[in-house]
XYZ file of C-alpha atoms in Angstrom:
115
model
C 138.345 171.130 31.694
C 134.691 169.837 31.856
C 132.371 172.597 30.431
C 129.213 172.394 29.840
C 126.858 175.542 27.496
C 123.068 175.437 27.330
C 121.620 177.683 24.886
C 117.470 177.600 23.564
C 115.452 179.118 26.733
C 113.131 181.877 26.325
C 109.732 183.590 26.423
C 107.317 181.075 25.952
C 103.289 181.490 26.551
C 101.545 178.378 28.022
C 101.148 175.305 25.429
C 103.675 176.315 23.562
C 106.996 174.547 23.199
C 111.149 175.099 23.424
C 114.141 172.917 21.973
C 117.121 173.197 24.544
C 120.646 172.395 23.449
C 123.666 171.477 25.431
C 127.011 170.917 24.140
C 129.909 169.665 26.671
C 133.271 169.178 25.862
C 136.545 168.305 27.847
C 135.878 164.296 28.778
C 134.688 161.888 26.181
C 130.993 162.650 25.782
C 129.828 158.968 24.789
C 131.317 157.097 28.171
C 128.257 158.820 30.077
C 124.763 159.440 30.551
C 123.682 162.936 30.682
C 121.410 164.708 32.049
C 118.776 167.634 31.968
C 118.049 169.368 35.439
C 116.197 172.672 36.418
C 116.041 175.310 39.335
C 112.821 177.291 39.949
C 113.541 180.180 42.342
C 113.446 179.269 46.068
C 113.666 175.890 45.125
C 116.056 173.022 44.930
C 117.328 171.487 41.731
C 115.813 168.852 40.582
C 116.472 166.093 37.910
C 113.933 166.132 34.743
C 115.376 164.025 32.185
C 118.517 161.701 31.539
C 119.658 159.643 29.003
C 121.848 156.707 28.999
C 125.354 156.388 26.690
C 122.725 153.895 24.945
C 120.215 156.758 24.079
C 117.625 155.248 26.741
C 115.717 157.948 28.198
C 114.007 158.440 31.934
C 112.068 161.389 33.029
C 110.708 162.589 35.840
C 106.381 161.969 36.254
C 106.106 165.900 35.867
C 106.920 165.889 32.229
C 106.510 162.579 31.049
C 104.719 162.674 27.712
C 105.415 166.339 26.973
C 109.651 166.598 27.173
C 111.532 164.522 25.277
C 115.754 164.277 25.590
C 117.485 163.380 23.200
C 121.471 163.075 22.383
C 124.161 163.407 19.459
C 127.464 161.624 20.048
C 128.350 163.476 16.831
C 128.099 166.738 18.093
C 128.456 166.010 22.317
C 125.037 167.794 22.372
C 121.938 166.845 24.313
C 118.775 167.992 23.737
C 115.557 168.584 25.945
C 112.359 169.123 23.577
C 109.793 170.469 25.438
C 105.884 170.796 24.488
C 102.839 171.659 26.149
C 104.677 173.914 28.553
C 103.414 175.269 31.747
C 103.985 177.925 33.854
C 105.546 175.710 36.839
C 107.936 174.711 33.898
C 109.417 178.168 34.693
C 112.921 177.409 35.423
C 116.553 177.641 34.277
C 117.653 174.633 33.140
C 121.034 172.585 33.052
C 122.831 169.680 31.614
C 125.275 167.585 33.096
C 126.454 164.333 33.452
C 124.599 162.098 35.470
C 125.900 160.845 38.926
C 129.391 162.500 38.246
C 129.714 164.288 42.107
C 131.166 166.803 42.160
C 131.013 169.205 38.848
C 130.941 172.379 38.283
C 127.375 173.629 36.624
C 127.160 175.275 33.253
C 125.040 179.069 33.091
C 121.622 177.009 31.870
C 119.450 178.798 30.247
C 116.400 180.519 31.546
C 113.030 179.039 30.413
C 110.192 181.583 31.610
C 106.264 180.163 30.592
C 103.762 182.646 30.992
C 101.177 184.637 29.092
């Protein structure tokens, strides 16, 4: 069974930063890219970051230069660094493999940026 568990959200006041972690587990974790993805409330879910079996990351325009994702075949883990946060960051956020339709979501982890 395909599971992914996002852990690292939290309180955070405006500039500051946050260091998601995702680990998945039940399909071998280096045979695709993965992906970070968020959901403000009353809005859809959207794609922020992804990263290739390679390691080559993309990311959206509205964090490029202050997220960075980042993965650990080692571990199955991928990480979303986040700096310079702002309150539209507010969001929970999600991993998942990218362009795998359809898959069940993880819980994500709520990431709340305000002072």
């Amino acid at each position: 069974q395909v599971q992914f568990v996002e852990s690292g959200g939290g309180l955070v006041q405006p500039g500051g930063s946050l260091r998601l972690s995702c680990v998945a587990s039940g399909y071998i974790f280096t045979n695709y890219p993965m992906g970070w993805y968020r959901q403000a409330p009353g809005k859809q879910r959207e794609l922020v970051a992804g990263i290739t079996t390679g390691g080559t990351p993309n990311y959206a325009d509205f964090v490029k230069g202050r997220f960075t994702i980042s993965r650990d075949n080692a571990k199955n883990a991928v990480y979303l660094q986040m700096n310079s946060l702002k309150p539209e960051d507010t969001a929970v956020y999600y991993c998942k493999r990218v362009g795998v339709s359809p898959e069940n979501w993880g819980q994500g982890t709520q990431v709340t940026v305000s002072s």
